[in-house]
Amino acid sequence: MTGMPSYEAHIDISHLPGVADPAGSTVERALPALGYDNVSGLKIARSIKLVLECASEAEAKRQVTEMCERILANPVIENYAVSVTELARP
Amino acid sequence: MTGMPSYEAHIDISHLPGVADPAGSTVERALPALGYDNVSGLKIARSIKLVLECASEAEAKRQVTEMCERILANPVIENYAVSVTELARP
């Protein structure tokens, strides 16, 4: 504990347009055999939740974006969207 | 095309409380070595987007929930949240 406020970050990571999503395609192809023949455009993405202690919401968002570029996402083939909300202090 | 309205479904699939998230733990343990020592509670989840043609929004939500139970999620270890919105007709 640092005494700094805590923020919850929610990151949605999906494939860039044009990048294949083989897991999603496989699930979509399996659905008609189970009786679901009205489904299209199925995409599987990743989402990450984390808590961080930071001086401000702007700084939290900056750090999470930097973490996405460096380790959480692969910017060559993935898009990410970051949202940050302050957690109530206990 | 069936002439029925289209709905976009968004499904968030996360581990049930108490179920280990080894991928999330591994990423969290790697962060301090990169200079991020203020992060905790990192969880990695899955999200699925799909489009389905259905008679009504209630029926679309019912079908997506059934698909989650049968193939999209593993209800023994996973939670899922379904939201459905109608797509504008072209």
JSON list of C-alpha atoms in Angstrom, two decimals:
[
{"chain": "A", "resi": 1, "resn": "MET", "atom": "CA", "xyz": [0.00, 0.00, 0.00]},
{"chain": "A", "resi": 2, "resn": "THR", "atom": "CA", "xyz": [1.36, 3.35, -1.04]},
{"chain": "A", "resi": 3, "resn": "GLY", "atom": "CA", "xyz": [-1.47, 5.61, 0.09]},
{"chain": "A", "resi": 4, "resn": "MET", "atom": "CA", "xyz": [-2.15, 6.44, -3.55]},
{"chain": "A", "resi": 5, "resn": "PRO", "atom": "CA", "xyz": [-5.64, 5.96, -5.01]},
{"chain": "A", "resi": 6, "resn": "SER", "atom": "CA", "xyz": [-6.50, 2.67, -6.70]},
{"chain": "A", "resi": 7, "resn": "TYR", "atom": "CA", "xyz": [-7.89, 2.38, -10.20]},
{"chain": "A", "resi": 8, "resn": "GLU", "atom": "CA", "xyz": [-9.51, -0.54, -11.93]},
{"chain": "A", "resi": 9, "resn": "ALA", "atom": "CA", "xyz": [-8.53, -0.89, -15.56]},
{"chain": "A", "resi": 10, "resn": "HIS", "atom": "CA", "xyz": [-10.51, -2.87, -18.11]},
{"chain": "A", "resi": 11, "resn": "ILE", "atom": "CA", "xyz": [-8.77, -3.70, -21.38]},
{"chain": "A", "resi": 12, "resn": "ASP", "atom": "CA", "xyz": [-10.50, -5.18, -24.42]},
{"chain": "A", "resi": 13, "resn": "ILE", "atom": "CA", "xyz": [-8.09, -6.78, -26.86]},
{"chain": "A", "resi": 14, "resn": "SER", "atom": "CA", "xyz": [-9.38, -7.88, -30.25]},
{"chain": "A", "resi": 15, "resn": "HIS", "atom": "CA", "xyz": [-7.86, -8.75, -33.60]},
{"chain": "A", "resi": 16, "resn": "LEU", "atom": "CA", "xyz": [-7.20, -5.91, -36.03]},
{"chain": "A", "resi": 17, "resn": "PRO", "atom": "CA", "xyz": [-9.57, -5.92, -39.02]},
{"chain": "A", "resi": 18, "resn": "GLY", "atom": "CA", "xyz": [-8.29, -8.40, -41.61]},
{"chain": "A", "resi": 19, "resn": "VAL", "atom": "CA", "xyz": [-6.40, -10.55, -39.12]},
{"chain": "A", "resi": 20, "resn": "ALA", "atom": "CA", "xyz": [-7.72, -14.11, -39.05]},
{"chain": "A", "resi": 21, "resn": "ASP", "atom": "CA", "xyz": [-9.47, -15.36, -35.89]},
{"chain": "A", "resi": 22, "resn": "PRO", "atom": "CA", "xyz": [-9.11, -19.16, -36.25]},
{"chain": "A", "resi": 23, "resn": "ALA", "atom": "CA", "xyz": [-10.62, -19.94, -32.84]},
{"chain": "A", "resi": 24, "resn": "GLY", "atom": "CA", "xyz": [-13.69, -17.87, -33.63]},
{"chain": "A", "resi": 25, "resn": "SER", "atom": "CA", "xyz": [-14.05, -19.41, -37.11]},
{"chain": "A", "resi": 26, "resn": "THR", "atom": "CA", "xyz": [-13.81, -22.91, -35.65]},
{"chain": "A", "resi": 27, "resn": "VAL", "atom": "CA", "xyz": [-16.54, -22.24, -33.08]},
{"chain": "A", "resi": 28, "resn": "GLU", "atom": "CA", "xyz": [-18.73, -20.63, -35.74]},
{"chain": "A", "resi": 29, "resn": "ARG", "atom": "CA", "xyz": [-18.36, -23.67, -38.03]},
{"chain": "A", "resi": 30, "resn": "ALA", "atom": "CA", "xyz": [-19.32, -25.99, -35.15]},
{"chain": "A", "resi": 31, "resn": "LEU", "atom": "CA", "xyz": [-22.60, -24.22, -34.38]},
{"chain": "A", "resi": 32, "resn": "PRO", "atom": "CA", "xyz": [-24.82, -25.47, -37.26]},
{"chain": "A", "resi": 33, "resn": "ALA", "atom": "CA", "xyz": [-24.22, -29.09, -36.19]},
{"chain": "A", "resi": 34, "resn": "LEU", "atom": "CA", "xyz": [-25.69, -28.16, -32.81]},
{"chain": "A", "resi": 35, "resn": "GLY", "atom": "CA", "xyz": [-28.77, -26.65, -34.42]},
{"chain": "A", "resi": 36, "resn": "TYR", "atom": "CA", "xyz": [-27.64, -23.00, -34.49]},
{"chain": "A", "resi": 37, "resn": "ASP", "atom": "CA", "xyz": [-27.67, -22.05, -38.16]},
{"chain": "A", "resi": 38, "resn": "ASN", "atom": "CA", "xyz": [-28.48, -18.36, -37.68]},
{"chain": "A", "resi": 39, "resn": "VAL", "atom": "CA", "xyz": [-25.13, -17.18, -36.32]},
{"chain": "A", "resi": 40, "resn": "SER", "atom": "CA", "xyz": [-22.46, -15.22, -38.21]},
{"chain": "A", "resi": 41, "resn": "GLY", "atom": "CA", "xyz": [-19.47, -12.98, -37.55]},
{"chain": "A", "resi": 42, "resn": "LEU", "atom": "CA", "xyz": [-18.35, -14.80, -34.41]},
{"chain": "A", "resi": 43, "resn": "LYS", "atom": "CA", "xyz": [-15.15, -13.31, -32.98]},
{"chain": "A", "resi": 44, "resn": "ILE", "atom": "CA", "xyz": [-13.28, -14.34, -29.85]},
{"chain": "A", "resi": 45, "resn": "ALA", "atom": "CA", "xyz": [-11.35, -11.63, -28.04]},
{"chain": "A", "resi": 46, "resn": "ARG", "atom": "CA", "xyz": [-9.47, -11.25, -24.78]},
{"chain": "A", "resi": 47, "resn": "SER", "atom": "CA", "xyz": [-10.22, -8.95, -21.91]},
{"chain": "A", "resi": 48, "resn": "ILE", "atom": "CA", "xyz": [-8.00, -8.11, -18.98]},
{"chain": "A", "resi": 49, "resn": "LYS", "atom": "CA", "xyz": [-8.96, -6.57, -15.66]},
{"chain": "A", "resi": 50, "resn": "LEU", "atom": "CA", "xyz": [-6.40, -5.25, -13.21]},
{"chain": "A", "resi": 51, "resn": "VAL", "atom": "CA", "xyz": [-6.04, -2.89, -10.28]},
{"chain": "A", "resi": 52, "resn": "LEU", "atom": "CA", "xyz": [-3.24, -0.37, -10.04]},
{"chain": "A", "resi": 53, "resn": "GLU", "atom": "CA", "xyz": [-2.19, 2.27, -7.54]},
{"chain": "A", "resi": 54, "resn": "CYS", "atom": "CA", "xyz": [-1.38, 5.53, -9.25]},
{"chain": "A", "resi": 55, "resn": "ALA", "atom": "CA", "xyz": [-1.22, 9.26, -8.56]},
{"chain": "A", "resi": 56, "resn": "SER", "atom": "CA", "xyz": [-4.07, 10.15, -10.94]},
{"chain": "A", "resi": 57, "resn": "GLU", "atom": "CA", "xyz": [-6.54, 8.66, -13.39]},
{"chain": "A", "resi": 58, "resn": "ALA", "atom": "CA", "xyz": [-4.64, 10.17, -16.34]},
{"chain": "A", "resi": 59, "resn": "GLU", "atom": "CA", "xyz": [-1.40, 8.60, -15.13]},
{"chain": "A", "resi": 60, "resn": "ALA", "atom": "CA", "xyz": [-3.18, 5.23, -14.63]},
{"chain": "A", "resi": 61, "resn": "LYS", "atom": "CA", "xyz": [-4.50, 5.33, -18.19]},
{"chain": "A", "resi": 62, "resn": "ARG", "atom": "CA", "xyz": [-1.06, 6.27, -19.53]},
{"chain": "A", "resi": 63, "resn": "GLN", "atom": "CA", "xyz": [0.58, 3.37, -17.69]},
{"chain": "A", "resi": 64, "resn": "VAL", "atom": "CA", "xyz": [-2.02, 0.81, -18.79]},
{"chain": "A", "resi": 65, "resn": "THR", "atom": "CA", "xyz": [-1.69, 1.93, -22.42]},
{"chain": "A", "resi": 66, "resn": "GLU", "atom": "CA", "xyz": [2.10, 1.56, -22.17]},
{"chain": "A", "resi": 67, "resn": "MET", "atom": "CA", "xyz": [1.67, -1.93, -20.63]},
{"chain": "A", "resi": 68, "resn": "CYS", "atom": "CA", "xyz": [-0.62, -2.87, -23.55]},
{"chain": "A", "resi": 69, "resn": "GLU", "atom": "CA", "xyz": [2.04, -1.80, -26.07]},
{"chain": "A", "resi": 70, "resn": "ARG", "atom": "CA", "xyz": [4.82, -3.63, -24.21]},
{"chain": "A", "resi": 71, "resn": "ILE", "atom": "CA", "xyz": [3.32, -6.85, -22.85]},
{"chain": "A", "resi": 72, "resn": "LEU", "atom": "CA", "xyz": [-0.48, -7.16, -22.66]},
{"chain": "A", "resi": 73, "resn": "ALA", "atom": "CA", "xyz": [-1.33, -6.89, -26.35]},
{"chain": "A", "resi": 74, "resn": "ASN", "atom": "CA", "xyz": [0.43, -7.46, -29.64]},
{"chain": "A", "resi": 75, "resn": "PRO", "atom": "CA", "xyz": [-0.03, -4.17, -31.50]},
{"chain": "A", "resi": 76, "resn": "VAL", "atom": "CA", "xyz": [1.06, -5.76, -34.78]},
{"chain": "A", "resi": 77, "resn": "ILE", "atom": "CA", "xyz": [-2.14, -7.84, -34.97]},
{"chain": "A", "resi": 78, "resn": "GLU", "atom": "CA", "xyz": [-4.32, -6.58, -32.12]},
{"chain": "A", "resi": 79, "resn": "ASN", "atom": "CA", "xyz": [-6.40, -3.57, -31.22]},
{"chain": "A", "resi": 80, "resn": "TYR", "atom": "CA", "xyz": [-6.92, -2.60, -27.61]},
{"chain": "A", "resi": 81, "resn": "ALA", "atom": "CA", "xyz": [-9.31, -0.32, -25.77]},
{"chain": "A", "resi": 82, "resn": "VAL", "atom": "CA", "xyz": [-8.50, 0.83, -22.24]},
{"chain": "A", "resi": 83, "resn": "SER", "atom": "CA", "xyz": [-10.96, 2.17, -19.69]},
{"chain": "A", "resi": 84, "resn": "VAL", "atom": "CA", "xyz": [-9.98, 3.20, -16.18]},
{"chain": "A", "resi": 85, "resn": "THR", "atom": "CA", "xyz": [-12.22, 3.93, -13.20]},
{"chain": "A", "resi": 86, "resn": "GLU", "atom": "CA", "xyz": [-11.22, 5.02, -9.71]},
{"chain": "A", "resi": 87, "resn": "LEU", "atom": "CA", "xyz": [-12.06, 2.56, -6.94]},
{"chain": "A", "resi": 88, "resn": "ALA", "atom": "CA", "xyz": [-13.76, 3.88, -3.82]},
{"chain": "A", "resi": 89, "resn": "ARG", "atom": "CA", "xyz": [-11.31, 4.23, -0.95]},
{"chain": "A", "resi": 90, "resn": "PRO", "atom": "CA", "xyz": [-11.94, 1.82, 1.88]},
{"chain": "B", "resi": 1, "resn": "MET", "atom": "CA", "xyz": [-31.01, -13.96, -45.03]},
{"chain": "B", "resi": 2, "resn": "THR", "atom": "CA", "xyz": [-34.28, -14.89, -43.44]},
{"chain": "B", "resi": 3, "resn": "GLY", "atom": "CA", "xyz": [-35.91, -11.45, -43.24]},
{"chain": "B", "resi": 4, "resn": "MET", "atom": "CA", "xyz": [-35.71, -11.67, -39.46]},
{"chain": "B", "resi": 5, "resn": "PRO", "atom": "CA", "xyz": [-34.05, -8.88, -37.49]},
{"chain": "B", "resi": 6, "resn": "SER", "atom": "CA", "xyz": [-30.35, -9.19, -36.63]},
{"chain": "B", "resi": 7, "resn": "TYR", "atom": "CA", "xyz": [-28.97, -8.90, -33.13]},
{"chain": "B", "resi": 8, "resn": "GLU", "atom": "CA", "xyz": [-25.41, -8.42, -31.97]},
{"chain": "B", "resi": 9, "resn": "ALA", "atom": "CA", "xyz": [-24.55, -10.41, -28.86]},
{"chain": "B", "resi": 10, "resn": "HIS", "atom": "CA", "xyz": [-21.62, -9.64, -26.60]},
{"chain": "B", "resi": 11, "resn": "ILE", "atom": "CA", "xyz": [-20.60, -12.34, -24.14]},
{"chain": "B", "resi": 12, "resn": "ASP", "atom": "CA", "xyz": [-18.09, -11.82, -21.32]},
{"chain": "B", "resi": 13, "resn": "ILE", "atom": "CA", "xyz": [-16.69, -15.08, -19.99]},
{"chain": "B", "resi": 14, "resn": "SER", "atom": "CA", "xyz": [-14.59, -15.01, -16.82]},
{"chain": "B", "resi": 15, "resn": "HIS", "atom": "CA", "xyz": [-13.46, -17.54, -14.26]},
{"chain": "B", "resi": 16, "resn": "LEU", "atom": "CA", "xyz": [-15.77, -18.26, -11.35]},
{"chain": "B", "resi": 17, "resn": "PRO", "atom": "CA", "xyz": [-14.51, -16.82, -8.05]},
{"chain": "B", "resi": 18, "resn": "GLY", "atom": "CA", "xyz": [-11.95, -19.22, -6.56]},
{"chain": "B", "resi": 19, "resn": "VAL", "atom": "CA", "xyz": [-10.96, -20.77, -9.89]},
{"chain": "B", "resi": 20, "resn": "ALA", "atom": "CA", "xyz": [-7.27, -20.25, -10.65]},
{"chain": "B", "resi": 21, "resn": "ASP", "atom": "CA", "xyz": [-6.32, -18.00, -13.57]},
{"chain": "B", "resi": 22, "resn": "PRO", "atom": "CA", "xyz": [-2.77, -19.19, -14.36]},
{"chain": "B", "resi": 23, "resn": "ALA", "atom": "CA", "xyz": [-2.36, -16.99, -17.45]},
{"chain": "B", "resi": 24, "resn": "GLY", "atom": "CA", "xyz": [-3.35, -13.91, -15.46]},
{"chain": "B", "resi": 25, "resn": "SER", "atom": "CA", "xyz": [-1.05, -14.82, -12.57]},
{"chain": "B", "resi": 26, "resn": "THR", "atom": "CA", "xyz": [1.87, -15.36, -14.93]},
{"chain": "B", "resi": 27, "resn": "VAL", "atom": "CA", "xyz": [1.42, -11.96, -16.57]},
{"chain": "B", "resi": 28, "resn": "GLU", "atom": "CA", "xyz": [1.03, -10.29, -13.16]},
{"chain": "B", "resi": 29, "resn": "ARG", "atom": "CA", "xyz": [4.27, -11.88, -11.93]},
{"chain": "B", "resi": 30, "resn": "ALA", "atom": "CA", "xyz": [6.12, -10.67, -15.04]},
{"chain": "B", "resi": 31, "resn": "LEU", "atom": "CA", "xyz": [5.13, -7.01, -14.59]},
{"chain": "B", "resi": 32, "resn": "PRO", "atom": "CA", "xyz": [7.52, -5.96, -11.75]},
{"chain": "B", "resi": 33, "resn": "ALA", "atom": "CA", "xyz": [10.53, -6.96, -13.85]},
{"chain": "B", "resi": 34, "resn": "LEU", "atom": "CA", "xyz": [9.32, -4.46, -16.47]},
{"chain": "B", "resi": 35, "resn": "GLY", "atom": "CA", "xyz": [9.04, -1.71, -13.89]},
{"chain": "B", "resi": 36, "resn": "TYR", "atom": "CA", "xyz": [5.34, -2.05, -13.06]},
{"chain": "B", "resi": 37, "resn": "ASP", "atom": "CA", "xyz": [5.23, -2.84, -9.35]},
{"chain": "B", "resi": 38, "resn": "ASN", "atom": "CA", "xyz": [1.87, -1.22, -8.62]},
{"chain": "B", "resi": 39, "resn": "VAL", "atom": "CA", "xyz": [-0.43, -3.76, -10.31]},
{"chain": "B", "resi": 40, "resn": "SER", "atom": "CA", "xyz": [-2.55, -6.39, -8.56]},
{"chain": "B", "resi": 41, "resn": "GLY", "atom": "CA", "xyz": [-5.59, -8.56, -9.22]},
{"chain": "B", "resi": 42, "resn": "LEU", "atom": "CA", "xyz": [-4.85, -9.11, -12.89]},
{"chain": "B", "resi": 43, "resn": "LYS", "atom": "CA", "xyz": [-7.38, -11.45, -14.53]},
{"chain": "B", "resi": 44, "resn": "ILE", "atom": "CA", "xyz": [-7.59, -12.54, -18.14]},
{"chain": "B", "resi": 45, "resn": "ALA", "atom": "CA", "xyz": [-11.04, -13.33, -19.51]},
{"chain": "B", "resi": 46, "resn": "ARG", "atom": "CA", "xyz": [-12.57, -14.12, -22.88]},
{"chain": "B", "resi": 47, "resn": "SER", "atom": "CA", "xyz": [-15.15, -12.16, -24.77]},
{"chain": "B", "resi": 48, "resn": "ILE", "atom": "CA", "xyz": [-17.16, -13.28, -27.76]},
{"chain": "B", "resi": 49, "resn": "LYS", "atom": "CA", "xyz": [-19.07, -11.16, -30.24]},
{"chain": "B", "resi": 50, "resn": "LEU", "atom": "CA", "xyz": [-21.52, -12.64, -32.72]},
{"chain": "B", "resi": 51, "resn": "VAL", "atom": "CA", "xyz": [-24.46, -11.71, -34.89]},
{"chain": "B", "resi": 52, "resn": "LEU", "atom": "CA", "xyz": [-27.64, -13.77, -35.03]},
{"chain": "B", "resi": 53, "resn": "GLU", "atom": "CA", "xyz": [-30.93, -13.56, -36.86]},
{"chain": "B", "resi": 54, "resn": "CYS", "atom": "CA", "xyz": [-33.83, -14.11, -34.54]},
{"chain": "B", "resi": 55, "resn": "ALA", "atom": "CA", "xyz": [-37.53, -13.35, -34.20]},
{"chain": "B", "resi": 56, "resn": "SER", "atom": "CA", "xyz": [-37.11, -11.15, -31.11]},
{"chain": "B", "resi": 57, "resn": "GLU", "atom": "CA", "xyz": [-34.53, -9.78, -28.69]},
{"chain": "B", "resi": 58, "resn": "ALA", "atom": "CA", "xyz": [-35.80, -12.07, -25.93]},
{"chain": "B", "resi": 59, "resn": "GLU", "atom": "CA", "xyz": [-35.43, -15.09, -28.18]},
{"chain": "B", "resi": 60, "resn": "ALA", "atom": "CA", "xyz": [-31.92, -13.97, -29.21]},
{"chain": "B", "resi": 61, "resn": "LYS", "atom": "CA", "xyz": [-30.89, -13.66, -25.55]},
{"chain": "B", "resi": 62, "resn": "ARG", "atom": "CA", "xyz": [-32.38, -17.08, -24.77]},
{"chain": "B", "resi": 63, "resn": "GLN", "atom": "CA", "xyz": [-30.49, -18.71, -27.64]},
{"chain": "B", "resi": 64, "resn": "VAL", "atom": "CA", "xyz": [-27.16, -17.07, -26.76]},
{"chain": "B", "resi": 65, "resn": "THR", "atom": "CA", "xyz": [-27.52, -18.15, -23.12]},
{"chain": "B", "resi": 66, "resn": "GLU", "atom": "CA", "xyz": [-28.22, -21.72, -24.26]},
{"chain": "B", "resi": 67, "resn": "MET", "atom": "CA", "xyz": [-25.18, -21.61, -26.57]},
{"chain": "B", "resi": 68, "resn": "CYS", "atom": "CA", "xyz": [-23.05, -20.42, -23.60]},
{"chain": "B", "resi": 69, "resn": "GLU", "atom": "CA", "xyz": [-24.21, -23.40, -21.52]},
{"chain": "B", "resi": 70, "resn": "ARG", "atom": "CA", "xyz": [-23.62, -25.87, -24.35]},
{"chain": "B", "resi": 71, "resn": "ILE", "atom": "CA", "xyz": [-20.50, -24.73, -26.20]},
{"chain": "B", "resi": 72, "resn": "LEU", "atom": "CA", "xyz": [-19.25, -21.17, -25.67]},
{"chain": "B", "resi": 73, "resn": "ALA", "atom": "CA", "xyz": [-18.49, -21.32, -21.95]},
{"chain": "B", "resi": 74, "resn": "ASN", "atom": "CA", "xyz": [-17.70, -24.00, -19.40]},
{"chain": "B", "resi": 75, "resn": "PRO", "atom": "CA", "xyz": [-20.28, -23.41, -16.64]},
{"chain": "B", "resi": 76, "resn": "VAL", "atom": "CA", "xyz": [-18.35, -25.64, -14.23]},
{"chain": "B", "resi": 77, "resn": "ILE", "atom": "CA", "xyz": [-15.53, -23.11, -13.95]},
{"chain": "B", "resi": 78, "resn": "GLU", "atom": "CA", "xyz": [-16.75, -20.04, -15.81]},
{"chain": "B", "resi": 79, "resn": "ASN", "atom": "CA", "xyz": [-19.22, -17.22, -15.39]},
{"chain": "B", "resi": 80, "resn": "TYR", "atom": "CA", "xyz": [-20.77, -15.55, -18.39]},
{"chain": "B", "resi": 81, "resn": "ALA", "atom": "CA", "xyz": [-22.68, -12.34, -18.98]},
{"chain": "B", "resi": 82, "resn": "VAL", "atom": "CA", "xyz": [-24.74, -11.90, -22.14]},
{"chain": "B", "resi": 83, "resn": "SER", "atom": "CA", "xyz": [-25.90, -8.63, -23.64]},
{"chain": "B", "resi": 84, "resn": "VAL", "atom": "CA", "xyz": [-27.88, -8.39, -26.85]},
{"chain": "B", "resi": 85, "resn": "THR", "atom": "CA", "xyz": [-28.63, -5.33, -28.97]},
{"chain": "B", "resi": 86, "resn": "GLU", "atom": "CA", "xyz": [-30.67, -5.09, -32.15]},
{"chain": "B", "resi": 87, "resn": "LEU", "atom": "CA", "xyz": [-28.74, -4.04, -35.25]},
{"chain": "B", "resi": 88, "resn": "ALA", "atom": "CA", "xyz": [-30.21, -1.33, -37.44]},
{"chain": "B", "resi": 89, "resn": "ARG", "atom": "CA", "xyz": [-31.82, -2.79, -40.56]},
{"chain": "B", "resi": 90, "resn": "PRO", "atom": "CA", "xyz": [-29.98, -1.88, -43.73]}
]
